[in-house]
Amino acid sequence: LVPLKPDPFRVLLQLFAYEDVWTNDRLDLAFATETPDATNQSNNTEGSTALAFYAPQLLSFLLHGAYLDISAKLEDWILKKCSQDLHFAHRCFWFLRAWCLGDSSKENKPRFSRNVSVSSLGGDDVDFISLEP
């Protein structure tokens, strides 16, 4: 029996409530971009679309709400999905870039320097944005 695909929205709500979404691969199943049946391309497109649609929510939770062991697991999961789905990786890059740059039109500039390192898929740290006051 193939398990039913869980609703991505419900799985995200469970993740945000710090419920276990890692057991039985609920997060993977909700955003599956690969289907066991290669002839069924609609699920493949559906999973990829849902993944791209929920990218801001996943990344916001990673940046602001993920604590303890959830943060490391979610980061690894997002990097794995980025390696599998170029559209999702692209959305993640632009979301994180916009978050790091903030609103440059405000006169209140940050009083500190913020460096963001992103682990590349090869495991090396790449410093890609540095904000100076």
XYZ file of C-alpha atoms in Angstrom, residues 12-108:
97
model
C 3.253 22.843 8.120
C 0.823 23.643 10.925
C 2.090 20.571 12.755
C 5.691 21.673 12.180
C 4.935 25.183 13.476
C 3.267 23.656 16.554
C 6.456 21.627 17.167
C 4.668 18.358 16.509
C 6.670 15.497 15.057
C 6.570 15.618 11.246
C 9.774 13.616 10.827
C 8.325 10.253 11.877
C 6.930 8.392 8.890
C 8.436 11.118 6.647
C 5.269 13.247 6.785
C 7.144 16.359 5.638
C 8.724 14.477 2.737
C 5.416 12.943 1.719
C 3.563 16.272 1.863
C 6.074 17.927 -0.463
C 7.046 14.906 -2.541
C 8.367 15.962 -5.925
C 9.141 12.429 -6.988
C 6.427 9.850 -7.438
C 6.926 6.103 -7.349
C 4.836 5.874 -10.520
C 6.758 7.759 -13.215
C 3.645 7.927 -15.410
C 1.830 10.110 -12.860
C 3.301 13.532 -13.559
C 0.444 15.488 -11.924
C 1.615 14.594 -8.401
C 5.164 15.552 -9.330
C 4.001 18.993 -10.479
C 1.696 19.334 -7.472
C 4.500 18.610 -5.004
C 6.873 21.013 -6.705
C 4.236 23.744 -6.820
C 3.374 23.282 -3.136
C 7.049 23.344 -2.203
C 7.619 26.623 -4.068
C 4.381 28.103 -2.700
C 5.273 27.372 0.933
C 8.945 28.406 0.632
C 8.448 31.727 2.486
C 6.662 30.003 5.370
C 9.301 27.282 5.661
C 12.166 29.763 5.552
C 10.508 32.210 7.952
C 10.025 29.380 10.415
C 13.648 28.345 9.987
C 14.855 31.918 10.568
C 12.533 32.924 13.403
C 10.777 29.970 14.951
C 12.744 26.756 14.708
C 14.385 25.820 17.979
C 16.426 22.964 19.363
C 16.770 19.957 17.076
C 14.047 21.148 14.683
C 16.306 23.862 13.283
C 19.046 21.481 12.168
C 16.563 18.964 10.773
C 14.634 21.634 8.881
C 17.821 23.179 7.489
C 19.008 19.791 6.242
C 15.591 19.069 4.742
C 15.463 22.431 2.944
C 18.973 21.956 1.533
C 18.026 18.465 0.343
C 14.923 19.847 -1.385
C 16.999 22.653 -2.941
C 19.293 20.040 -4.471
C 16.263 18.249 -5.947
C 14.185 21.211 -7.153
C 15.844 24.167 -8.864
C 12.686 26.304 -8.721
C 12.495 25.851 -4.944
C 16.221 26.587 -4.594
C 15.777 29.776 -6.607
C 12.863 30.927 -4.426
C 14.859 30.154 -1.280
C 17.818 32.179 -2.527
C 15.750 35.256 -3.350
C 13.718 35.050 -0.147
C 16.859 34.800 1.999
C 18.572 37.538 0.036
C 15.614 39.875 0.515
C 15.457 39.010 4.214
C 19.153 39.755 4.677
C 19.033 43.059 2.825
C 15.856 44.226 4.532
C 14.238 47.502 3.549
C 17.005 49.828 2.346
C 14.563 52.740 1.984
C 14.342 53.205 5.762
C 16.570 55.819 7.291
C 17.197 53.688 10.360
